[in-house]
XYZ file of C-alpha atoms in Angstrom:
709
model
C 0.470 27.173 -19.112
C 2.259 24.431 -17.188
C 1.752 24.385 -13.433
C 5.247 23.105 -12.822
C 7.185 26.429 -12.824
C 4.609 27.878 -10.427
C 5.036 24.877 -8.134
C 8.803 25.201 -8.123
C 8.754 28.937 -7.479
C 6.316 28.565 -4.603
C 8.348 25.686 -3.202
C 11.447 27.863 -3.279
C 9.702 30.707 -1.477
C 8.081 28.502 1.128
C 11.151 26.374 1.612
C 13.433 29.340 2.105
C 11.372 30.465 5.072
C 10.608 27.113 6.648
C 13.982 25.435 6.196
C 15.618 28.224 8.178
C 13.241 27.421 11.013
C 13.992 23.720 10.709
C 17.721 24.327 10.999
C 17.324 26.483 14.102
C 18.106 24.813 17.395
C 14.485 24.624 18.586
C 12.194 26.528 16.281
C 8.602 26.991 17.373
C 6.605 24.089 15.920
C 3.760 24.925 13.569
C 1.924 21.671 14.237
C 0.323 21.932 17.702
C 2.017 20.014 20.471
C 5.208 19.219 18.598
C 7.275 21.267 21.055
C 5.821 19.453 24.031
C 7.971 16.427 24.944
C 5.008 15.080 26.924
C 2.554 15.314 24.017
C 0.461 12.161 23.695
C 1.718 9.971 20.835
C 1.350 6.465 19.471
C 3.927 5.347 22.041
C 1.430 6.236 24.775
C -1.414 4.670 22.828
C 0.434 1.362 22.506
C 1.250 1.267 26.204
C -2.448 1.759 26.856
C -3.250 -0.985 24.372
C -1.074 -3.399 26.363
C -2.977 -2.528 29.546
C -6.282 -2.944 27.722
C -5.207 -6.343 26.421
C -4.166 -7.414 29.918
C -7.640 -6.615 31.218
C -9.491 -8.256 28.329
C -7.219 -11.263 27.810
C -5.572 -12.193 31.104
C -8.216 -10.458 33.218
C -11.058 -11.989 31.233
C -9.503 -15.454 31.533
C -9.229 -15.037 35.287
C -12.859 -13.874 35.469
C -14.726 -16.207 33.076
C -12.137 -18.605 31.637
C -11.956 -22.360 31.905
C -9.429 -22.506 34.696
C -7.572 -25.235 36.534
C -4.498 -25.087 38.816
C -2.837 -27.630 36.492
C -2.556 -25.133 33.657
C -3.402 -21.677 35.028
C 0.190 -20.504 35.309
C 1.087 -21.656 31.777
C -2.100 -20.222 30.281
C -1.642 -16.839 31.978
C 2.004 -16.693 30.887
C 0.934 -17.307 27.276
C -1.927 -14.791 27.375
C 0.344 -12.211 28.985
C 2.772 -12.620 26.068
C -0.167 -12.216 23.672
C -0.992 -8.819 25.190
C 2.318 -7.584 23.774
C 1.871 -9.541 20.533
C -1.528 -7.984 19.794
C -0.461 -4.505 20.903
C 2.857 -4.112 19.097
C 2.488 -6.551 16.201
C 0.681 -4.108 13.846
C 2.809 -1.111 14.924
C 5.203 0.671 12.574
C 8.875 -0.095 13.304
C 9.601 3.241 14.974
C 6.962 2.481 17.600
C 8.054 -1.085 18.368
C 9.862 -0.215 21.574
C 8.759 -3.491 23.176
C 9.808 -6.744 21.532
C 7.039 -9.249 21.044
C 7.782 -12.946 21.446
C 8.470 -14.756 18.154
C 6.035 -17.404 16.902
C 8.282 -20.265 17.988
C 8.430 -19.009 21.563
C 4.685 -18.437 21.737
C 3.995 -21.924 20.373
C 6.281 -23.379 23.032
C 4.296 -21.521 25.705
C 0.986 -22.821 24.418
C 2.371 -26.343 24.264
C 3.100 -26.171 27.978
C -0.504 -25.148 28.669
C -1.959 -27.724 26.257
C 0.201 -30.526 27.705
C -1.311 -29.717 31.085
C -4.798 -30.149 29.597
C -5.795 -26.507 28.974
C -8.723 -26.125 26.573
C -9.903 -22.613 27.419
C -11.420 -20.896 24.317
C -9.392 -17.679 24.682
C -6.194 -19.695 24.860
C -7.364 -21.720 21.836
C -8.181 -18.537 19.916
C -4.789 -16.972 20.587
C -3.141 -20.278 19.643
C -5.004 -20.196 16.332
C -3.952 -16.597 15.681
C -0.279 -17.438 16.196
C -0.519 -20.451 13.877
C -2.330 -18.370 11.253
C 0.236 -15.579 11.437
C 3.031 -18.153 11.219
C 1.620 -19.424 7.920
C 0.038 -22.583 9.340
C -3.393 -21.551 8.097
C -4.993 -24.995 7.866
C -3.848 -25.975 11.363
C -5.266 -22.725 12.777
C -8.813 -23.073 11.434
C -10.180 -25.819 13.754
C -8.778 -24.027 16.803
C -10.447 -20.731 15.851
C -13.721 -22.518 15.022
C -13.739 -24.220 18.409
C -12.756 -21.001 20.162
C -15.484 -18.874 18.559
C -18.217 -21.037 20.074
C -16.450 -21.352 23.419
C -15.822 -17.618 23.794
C -19.535 -16.915 23.496
C -20.453 -19.769 25.836
C -18.162 -18.528 28.598
C -19.182 -14.885 28.031
C -15.846 -13.447 27.025
C -15.973 -9.795 25.802
C -18.157 -9.502 22.666
C -15.432 -7.802 20.613
C -13.117 -10.765 21.220
C -15.846 -13.087 19.932
C -16.314 -10.784 16.922
C -12.578 -10.994 16.166
C -12.743 -14.799 16.075
C -15.771 -14.760 13.761
C -14.081 -12.208 11.502
C -11.098 -14.527 11.050
C -13.425 -17.426 10.248
C -15.226 -15.235 7.705
C -11.919 -14.923 5.883
C -11.676 -18.710 5.653
C -15.208 -18.959 4.270
C -14.620 -16.240 1.697
C -11.441 -17.890 0.440
C -13.323 -21.184 0.143
C -16.103 -19.302 -1.731
C -18.621 -20.581 0.823
C -21.107 -17.726 0.553
C -23.572 -19.157 3.079
C -20.927 -19.645 5.767
C -19.408 -16.229 5.092
C -22.822 -14.582 5.409
C -23.552 -16.393 8.673
C -20.184 -15.515 10.181
C -20.474 -11.896 9.072
C -23.862 -11.773 10.842
C -22.293 -13.213 13.988
C -19.478 -10.646 13.808
C -22.049 -7.880 13.412
C -24.133 -9.176 16.332
C -21.101 -9.101 18.609
C -20.260 -5.621 17.339
C -23.728 -4.502 18.421
C -23.168 -6.153 21.787
C -19.890 -4.282 22.126
C -21.332 -0.799 21.542
C -24.231 -1.497 23.924
C -21.940 -2.608 26.744
C -20.444 -0.547 29.555
C -16.767 0.294 29.083
C -14.189 2.090 31.143
C -13.456 5.538 29.681
C -9.775 4.655 29.348
C -10.695 1.677 27.148
C -13.135 3.258 24.729
C -10.622 3.954 21.935
C -9.425 0.358 22.022
C -12.999 -0.900 21.962
C -13.631 1.240 18.875
C -10.453 -0.089 17.284
C -11.615 -3.660 17.929
C -14.868 -3.164 15.990
C -13.673 -0.497 13.542
C -13.385 -2.863 10.568
C -17.011 -3.895 11.055
C -18.156 -0.280 11.372
C -16.221 0.959 8.333
C -17.636 -1.773 6.083
C -21.234 -1.306 7.227
C -23.812 0.193 4.899
C -25.491 3.435 5.935
C -28.590 1.472 6.939
C -26.582 -0.973 9.056
C -24.664 1.840 10.687
C -27.887 3.646 11.581
C -29.225 0.458 13.179
C -26.004 0.129 15.173
C -26.297 3.726 16.355
C -29.901 3.231 17.459
C -29.012 0.033 19.300
C -26.205 1.805 21.141
C -28.361 4.844 21.908
C -31.041 2.622 23.441
C -28.609 1.104 25.927
C -28.139 2.909 29.262
C -24.623 1.438 29.443
C -23.436 2.752 26.092
C -20.561 5.244 26.071
C -21.929 8.614 24.906
C -18.720 9.657 23.169
C -18.890 6.463 21.114
C -22.620 6.924 20.370
C -22.080 10.448 19.045
C -19.020 9.445 17.054
C -20.900 6.572 15.399
C -23.875 8.806 14.602
C -21.471 11.308 13.055
C -19.984 8.565 10.878
C -23.454 7.462 9.841
C -24.476 10.975 8.798
C -21.306 11.366 6.695
C -21.963 8.052 4.958
C -25.625 8.961 4.420
C -24.605 12.338 3.000
C -22.471 10.782 0.292
C -25.100 8.148 -0.401
C -27.649 10.913 -1.012
C -25.261 12.914 -3.169
C -24.025 9.993 -5.236
C -20.507 9.403 -6.505
C -20.768 11.322 -9.770
C -19.347 14.697 -10.780
C -20.893 17.761 -9.138
C -22.880 18.649 -12.260
C -24.669 15.280 -12.099
C -26.050 15.795 -8.566
C -29.743 16.719 -8.339
C -31.060 19.625 -6.267
C -32.616 17.147 -3.833
C -29.311 15.302 -3.697
C -27.433 18.451 -2.723
C -30.051 19.386 -0.111
C -29.893 15.953 1.516
C -26.098 15.980 1.321
C -25.757 19.208 3.274
C -28.536 18.268 5.704
C -26.710 15.066 6.633
C -23.361 16.863 6.901
C -24.932 19.443 9.204
C -26.201 16.644 11.458
C -22.788 14.985 11.307
C -21.234 18.218 12.543
C -23.648 18.309 15.472
C -22.856 14.748 16.554
C -19.109 15.023 16.042
C -18.916 18.383 17.790
C -20.741 16.834 20.751
C -18.280 13.928 20.765
C -15.389 16.393 20.636
C -16.821 18.301 23.593
C -17.237 15.089 25.586
C -13.660 13.901 24.967
C -11.389 16.623 23.548
C -8.478 14.400 24.591
C -9.363 11.883 21.849
C -8.557 12.591 18.169
C -11.237 10.571 16.371
C -14.127 13.060 16.315
C -11.945 15.968 15.209
C -10.465 13.794 12.463
C -13.928 12.861 11.185
C -14.755 16.569 11.090
C -12.004 17.202 8.527
C -14.075 15.338 5.938
C -17.233 17.142 7.056
C -15.513 20.514 6.649
C -14.201 19.493 3.227
C -17.647 18.408 2.010
C -19.604 21.208 3.677
C -17.509 24.046 2.283
C -18.974 27.515 2.749
C -22.349 26.023 3.733
C -20.951 24.860 7.063
C -18.025 27.260 7.193
C -15.792 24.800 9.029
C -12.057 24.858 8.382
C -10.209 21.609 7.752
C -7.014 22.923 9.361
C -8.833 23.919 12.553
C -10.075 20.367 13.017
C -6.709 18.886 12.128
C -5.122 21.025 14.834
C -7.679 19.798 17.363
C -7.001 16.187 16.399
C -3.221 16.428 16.802
C -3.560 18.294 20.081
C -5.146 15.074 21.300
C -2.544 12.815 19.657
C 0.409 14.425 17.945
C 1.029 11.641 15.436
C -2.530 10.403 14.809
C -2.115 9.076 11.281
C -5.774 9.314 10.120
C -5.746 13.060 10.879
C -2.693 13.618 8.669
C -4.154 11.453 5.923
C -7.522 13.243 5.968
C -6.008 16.709 6.064
C -3.596 16.037 3.193
C -6.462 14.597 1.150
C -8.464 17.780 1.795
C -5.736 19.942 0.208
C -5.309 17.938 -3.000
C -5.783 20.040 -6.147
C -9.032 18.236 -6.963
C -10.581 19.600 -3.744
C -9.391 23.162 -4.189
C -5.932 22.771 -2.686
C -2.656 22.451 -4.564
C 0.544 20.480 -4.711
C 2.283 23.566 -3.343
C 0.033 23.552 -0.285
C 0.630 19.831 0.198
C 4.391 20.277 0.061
C 4.260 23.215 2.457
C 2.421 21.026 4.949
C 5.053 18.320 4.463
C 7.683 20.872 5.430
C 5.696 21.657 8.566
C 5.848 17.962 9.438
C 9.626 17.974 8.988
C 9.860 21.143 11.040
C 8.470 19.366 14.109
C 11.740 17.414 14.391
C 9.751 14.725 16.239
C 11.810 11.799 14.990
C 10.484 9.713 17.852
C 7.320 9.580 15.721
C 6.539 9.279 12.022
C 5.401 12.910 11.788
C 8.538 14.168 9.951
C 8.292 11.236 7.516
C 4.897 12.588 6.409
C 6.987 14.851 4.141
C 8.177 11.813 2.167
C 4.668 10.394 2.008
C 3.402 13.725 0.685
C 6.135 13.862 -1.962
C 5.022 10.368 -3.021
C 1.385 11.555 -3.053
C 2.248 14.523 -5.262
C 4.148 12.246 -7.617
C 1.248 9.791 -7.921
C -1.114 12.704 -8.536
C 1.063 14.233 -11.249
C 3.995 12.864 -13.256
C 4.284 9.463 -11.564
C 8.010 9.440 -12.353
C 9.292 11.446 -9.367
C 10.088 14.452 -11.531
C 9.425 16.479 -8.373
C 12.814 15.290 -7.054
C 14.596 17.273 -9.777
C 13.786 20.468 -7.910
C 16.798 21.453 -5.734
C 14.637 22.596 -2.827
C 12.713 19.325 -2.775
C 15.992 17.407 -2.966
C 17.339 19.353 0.001
C 14.245 18.754 2.105
C 14.102 15.052 1.332
C 17.834 14.630 1.938
C 17.516 16.397 5.288
C 14.560 14.204 6.258
C 16.239 10.910 5.368
C 19.631 11.901 6.815
C 18.151 13.018 10.113
C 15.887 9.968 10.277
C 18.916 7.729 9.766
C 20.809 9.529 12.521
C 17.960 9.513 15.023
C 16.842 5.883 14.869
C 18.770 3.058 16.478
C 17.069 0.027 14.914
C 19.366 -1.397 12.169
C 16.435 -2.218 9.890
C 15.091 1.332 10.075
C 18.561 2.747 9.423
C 18.859 0.497 6.390
C 15.502 1.712 5.050
C 16.388 5.405 5.271
C 19.830 4.911 3.709
C 18.326 2.686 0.996
C 15.769 5.357 0.156
C 18.526 7.943 -0.193
C 20.473 5.548 -2.414
C 17.426 4.970 -4.609
C 16.798 8.710 -5.002
C 20.458 9.326 -5.836
C 20.236 6.583 -8.496
C 17.072 8.165 -9.905
C 18.831 11.527 -10.202
C 21.947 10.009 -11.768
C 24.106 10.780 -8.731
C 25.865 7.433 -8.916
C 28.774 8.198 -6.584
C 26.416 9.334 -3.831
C 24.286 6.255 -4.398
C 27.337 3.972 -4.281
C 28.484 5.468 -0.969
C 25.038 4.889 0.517
C 24.929 1.331 -0.809
C 28.284 0.721 0.888
C 26.819 2.058 4.121
C 23.799 -0.256 3.893
C 25.681 -3.360 2.796
C 23.651 -6.541 2.803
C 20.770 -4.854 4.630
C 19.627 -3.049 1.467
C 15.869 -2.470 1.368
C 14.515 -2.885 -2.173
C 11.138 -1.156 -1.641
C 12.494 2.396 -2.220
C 14.022 1.320 -5.536
C 10.683 -0.091 -6.665
C 9.078 3.220 -5.681
C 11.558 5.003 -7.912
C 10.487 2.755 -10.812
C 13.680 0.699 -10.677
C 14.432 -2.970 -10.946
C 16.588 -3.148 -7.777
C 19.238 -5.638 -9.022
C 19.647 -3.672 -12.231
C 19.757 -0.288 -10.490
C 22.374 -1.415 -7.975
C 24.404 -2.963 -10.783
C 24.152 0.250 -12.810
C 25.445 2.261 -9.852
C 28.440 -0.057 -9.557
C 29.412 0.143 -13.214
C 28.759 3.884 -13.479
C 31.298 4.491 -10.726
C 34.077 2.814 -12.736
C 36.326 4.395 -15.363
C 33.846 3.193 -18.013
C 31.112 5.673 -17.038
C 31.845 8.125 -19.875
C 31.786 5.367 -22.496
C 28.392 4.200 -21.241
C 27.019 7.737 -21.147
C 28.069 8.123 -24.773
C 26.426 4.782 -25.555
C 23.153 6.031 -24.102
C 23.328 9.194 -26.193
C 23.793 7.028 -29.283
C 20.828 4.854 -28.320
C 18.617 7.907 -27.858
C 19.590 9.061 -31.351
C 18.774 5.655 -32.829
C 22.416 4.641 -33.306
C 21.992 1.184 -31.816
C 25.088 -0.539 -33.233
C 27.708 1.672 -31.520
C 25.606 1.714 -28.338
C 25.377 -2.070 -28.264
C 29.075 -2.493 -29.023
C 29.991 -0.139 -26.195
C 28.081 -2.179 -23.642
C 29.565 -5.433 -24.890
C 33.050 -3.905 -24.872
C 32.762 -2.673 -21.268
C 31.384 -6.060 -20.229
C 34.393 -7.809 -21.781
C 36.826 -5.546 -19.909
C 35.343 -6.184 -16.478
C 35.629 -9.425 -14.495
C 32.598 -11.635 -15.071
C 31.793 -11.507 -11.358
C 31.832 -7.692 -11.301
C 28.523 -6.388 -9.854
C 28.084 -4.185 -12.931
C 27.686 -7.190 -15.247
C 23.984 -7.588 -14.454
C 23.237 -4.135 -15.814
C 25.623 -4.362 -18.762
C 24.236 -7.657 -20.075
C 20.654 -6.702 -19.437
C 21.012 -3.352 -21.175
C 22.750 -4.959 -24.142
C 19.866 -7.388 -24.581
C 17.341 -4.570 -24.379
C 19.280 -2.603 -27.019
C 19.130 -5.620 -29.355
C 15.347 -5.576 -29.008
C 15.135 -1.826 -29.588
C 17.325 -2.195 -32.684
C 15.047 -4.837 -34.264
C 11.971 -2.906 -33.145
C 13.209 0.306 -34.788
C 13.780 -1.631 -38.025
C 10.143 -2.736 -38.048
C 10.937 -6.382 -37.307
C 9.273 -8.669 -34.814
C 11.666 -8.563 -31.852
C 11.702 -11.755 -29.807
C 11.496 -11.413 -26.022
C 12.714 -14.961 -25.493
C 14.915 -14.948 -22.388
C 18.599 -15.818 -22.463
C 20.537 -17.667 -19.773
C 20.459 -14.558 -17.552
C 16.673 -14.140 -17.978
C 17.305 -10.981 -20.001
C 15.462 -8.922 -21.261
C 13.009 -9.612 -18.454
C 13.019 -8.193 -14.953
C 11.471 -10.305 -12.223
C 8.934 -8.158 -10.394
C 6.753 -10.675 -8.531
C 6.107 -14.406 -8.438
C 8.302 -17.395 -9.236
C 9.522 -17.782 -12.829
C 11.623 -20.279 -14.714
C 12.636 -20.830 -18.330
C 11.549 -24.153 -19.844
C 13.692 -26.109 -22.301
C 11.726 -24.745 -25.266
C 12.372 -21.166 -24.105
C 8.858 -20.609 -22.772
C 8.339 -18.804 -19.491
C 6.492 -20.559 -16.672
C 5.189 -18.336 -13.878
C 3.701 -19.258 -10.508
C 1.815 -16.680 -8.439
C 3.205 -15.574 -5.085
C 1.507 -15.233 -1.697
C -0.430 -12.223 -3.021
C -1.620 -14.158 -6.064
C 0.570 -12.308 -8.577
C 3.466 -13.040 -10.912
C 4.909 -10.367 -13.185
C 7.827 -9.947 -15.568
C 8.697 -6.526 -17.032
C 10.656 -5.505 -20.099
C 11.955 -1.929 -20.133
C 12.694 -1.650 -23.832
C 11.794 1.775 -25.235
C 8.837 0.977 -27.495
C 7.447 4.472 -27.796
C 3.724 5.043 -28.084
C 2.848 2.621 -30.909
C 3.630 -1.089 -30.789
C 2.234 -4.612 -30.889
C 2.900 -7.157 -28.141
C 1.822 -10.772 -28.402
C 2.487 -14.251 -27.092
C 0.989 -17.726 -26.711
C -0.667 -18.421 -23.360
C -1.239 -21.851 -21.898
C -2.122 -23.387 -18.538
C 0.021 -26.457 -17.788
C -2.102 -27.454 -14.776
C -5.894 -27.368 -15.349
C -6.429 -27.105 -11.572
C -4.227 -24.011 -11.280
C -5.453 -21.846 -14.147
C -5.065 -18.131 -13.611
C -6.071 -14.601 -14.587
C -3.212 -13.732 -16.946
C -2.392 -10.565 -18.802
C -0.196 -8.579 -21.118
C 0.726 -5.306 -19.425
C 1.075 -1.960 -21.193
C 2.009 1.555 -20.125
C 3.662 0.234 -16.965
C 5.105 3.037 -14.847
C 4.533 1.474 -11.427
C 2.522 -1.085 -9.443
C -0.580 1.129 -9.629
C -0.070 2.635 -13.076
C -0.662 0.395 -16.072
C -3.200 -1.083 -18.434
C -3.653 -4.825 -18.791
C -5.552 -7.219 -21.037
C -5.691 -10.988 -21.094
C -7.560 -14.149 -20.173
C -9.491 -15.058 -17.051
C -9.368 -18.843 -16.997
C -10.244 -19.345 -13.326
C -14.009 -19.691 -13.737
C -16.173 -22.288 -15.446
C -16.696 -19.778 -18.252
C -13.430 -18.257 -19.539
C -13.332 -14.612 -20.559
C -11.141 -12.031 -22.241
C -10.756 -8.944 -20.044
C -9.294 -5.454 -20.063
C -8.527 -3.005 -17.255
C -9.529 0.626 -17.364
C -12.656 -0.181 -19.374
C -15.771 1.970 -19.073
C -18.222 0.833 -16.435
C -20.502 -1.884 -17.695
C -18.192 -2.814 -20.553
C -17.956 -6.367 -19.239
C -15.655 -9.171 -20.248
C -16.040 -11.200 -23.427
C -16.835 -14.868 -22.963
C -14.531 -17.114 -24.968
C -13.985 -20.847 -24.875
C -10.294 -21.630 -24.519
C -8.695 -24.506 -26.369
C -5.181 -23.877 -25.007
C -2.219 -22.134 -26.589
C -4.177 -18.997 -27.549
C -2.100 -16.225 -29.076
C -3.090 -13.080 -27.219
C -1.936 -9.692 -28.445
C -2.360 -5.983 -27.871
C -1.924 -3.140 -30.361
C -1.082 0.224 -28.816
C -1.518 3.340 -30.954
C -2.849 6.905 -30.742
C -3.485 6.722 -27.001
C -5.625 3.611 -27.344
C -5.186 -0.136 -27.524
C -6.849 -3.131 -29.141
C -6.925 -6.697 -27.841
C -6.647 -9.694 -30.171
C -7.021 -13.417 -29.581
C -5.695 -15.660 -32.357
C -5.702 -12.682 -34.695
C -9.315 -11.729 -34.021
C -9.976 -8.288 -32.529
C -11.942 -8.767 -29.303
C -11.678 -5.223 -27.916
C -10.836 -2.140 -29.976
C -10.155 1.478 -29.135
C -9.728 1.056 -25.400
C -8.332 4.159 -23.724
C -4.848 4.230 -22.242
C -4.332 6.202 -19.054
C -4.181 9.800 -20.243
C -2.552 10.927 -16.972
C 0.386 8.507 -17.234
C 3.369 8.346 -19.563
C 2.219 6.927 -22.889
C 5.484 5.050 -23.435
C 5.445 2.929 -20.289
C 7.032 -0.503 -20.203
C 5.431 -3.815 -21.127
C 5.046 -6.986 -19.126
C 3.486 -10.423 -18.895
C 2.173 -12.405 -15.966
C -0.590 -13.382 -13.587
C -2.693 -10.314 -12.997
C -4.545 -11.265 -9.820
C -5.635 -14.386 -7.985
C -4.581 -16.827 -5.302
C -1.143 -18.274 -4.513
C 0.183 -21.151 -6.595
C -1.566 -20.382 -9.905
C 0.469 -21.338 -12.976
C 0.754 -19.923 -16.501
C 3.075 -20.473 -19.446
C 4.021 -17.834 -22.032
C 5.679 -18.808 -25.295
C 6.956 -16.933 -28.355
C 6.480 -13.504 -26.774
C 7.447 -10.810 -29.255
C 6.989 -7.133 -30.017
C 7.141 -4.904 -33.087
C 6.460 -1.324 -34.059
C 2.817 -0.666 -34.854
C 2.138 -0.096 -38.536
C -1.436 0.820 -39.578
C -0.889 -1.333 -42.678
C -0.791 -4.377 -40.413
C -4.284 -3.749 -39.032
């Protein structure tokens, strides 16, 4: 039996009760503290972070810095601006109530200090950070290198030294300098140890933990135990921090003892050690909670302990979540951990997740991101189920999401945030085929349209916006009829309808993008249905391709040249309906030997995290053919590349094969059984560094026929 009707019926029942409470003037909040206007939130945390930065940047400079009356005033002015920069820079938009100085202004401040002769290491470090964040990575490196040594020499706080070494580690890793990266990681770790052994003001301890958290999270169980022992041995160490770190160690050790396999693969000794470690974790974390019930970290860690311990420990995840949010109403890790604990795979359900999302909306705390947790949970449910936002077809879910986004739009004052909420509503309306509603929202947003929500809905934003514009003209019925014909395999009348509507509208009409793109896709589907090889060679409008990431251009011979973006990716998608059995192939070449890439053909694409890919890794000395989603240990196949290889995939019966120049390299690889089998196809650079280049030529697709094997 399908779970979907049960989900919808439960949603209706739950929603009917909770929505009434939401609509009341001030309903009693279910989430603790939501009714208290003075409840501690991220706003308070960020104000505290500014004070902490003042003491450990400006205050530290005044105490141990390289000072001189010639530059003191300029240096302090710059460092004071950096207290805001570091505090509010990483914050979500709703919490950015204090504007940080832009890079240009900060660089002007540092110039004034430098012109006066300032060479203090903290000033140099902050200068390097600003340059790095502004994209001037090469110019930043020597400043951070110089600062890292100087910070230690002048005895600046250890966690500030660790931050400098961590940034340098990133440089070494990108340069593939393993020795330097190892040395810098050791230096970062050493300063982390120094941090936990030092004396800290109680009001600063959360910020100290935040400063070393990346180091702690990435530590092995053995390293974390050593850190705990080092802290415990210091008379200056903060006892809340010691107990919290020991609790984290015991949780990590528990899962190490259990192993990452299914429950039926865990040995009796593994289970015993698992529960022993979790029991110790509970002891440490409970002690930390008793020491500082006003801090949310220990209670949040206990959510995972309760989830893993089950009836053995008899702790309740919701009890610990409530304790965490009593300390900080909008503490994101607590929400994340609790939602994870009620996923179906851990004994919860999508119904329970959605009910909790409604509780978040019920708080009406639009000064925080708590209500928006509902949208995040809807996205979580989608990723864990259909991955096509089918959940939005339920009227109750639609109502809740519409209420959330409408109220969020009304409550915020920042234009960018308003644009995001209206854009999300427009994207959902497009997804549901409510084109008039979507058009009205697009008019409201104007040029401030945010494309991210459209991508989340599986849309190509330019095409979706164009479709909305043409589907709100008098031609909507003709196009709806065309789509019915296409679904029935009647491609000629469907294609003619699109061309006819295109000819009747001005060429600069915003609907032309969709009309021309859809017509090109229908041509491909027509040839594909006839069993022909359908060429995916782009026309003057780049159709049938949709630009997803990277920089692409069409060469004179019709080939496609892609260059990877800042994230090292470049992807084109084609949304032709190819069903569940097809062949996709194309010639792959690397025009610049110094910029070779990891390139792929993409199958079963339903989103940025849902696809299969196969292709060539030409970045190493030894080239390989690779696949994603392969069983562990499958490995890549070494293959010497001569250039211009024809790489192809054959998709059939829930599996796919990979061919290079007609030779089967991989066969019978599994598609993602939990995703739609008829996802879209694509080509591009799969992963890598910015500026990699690939060229695809003669890309084509046809229906899979076993006779062609």
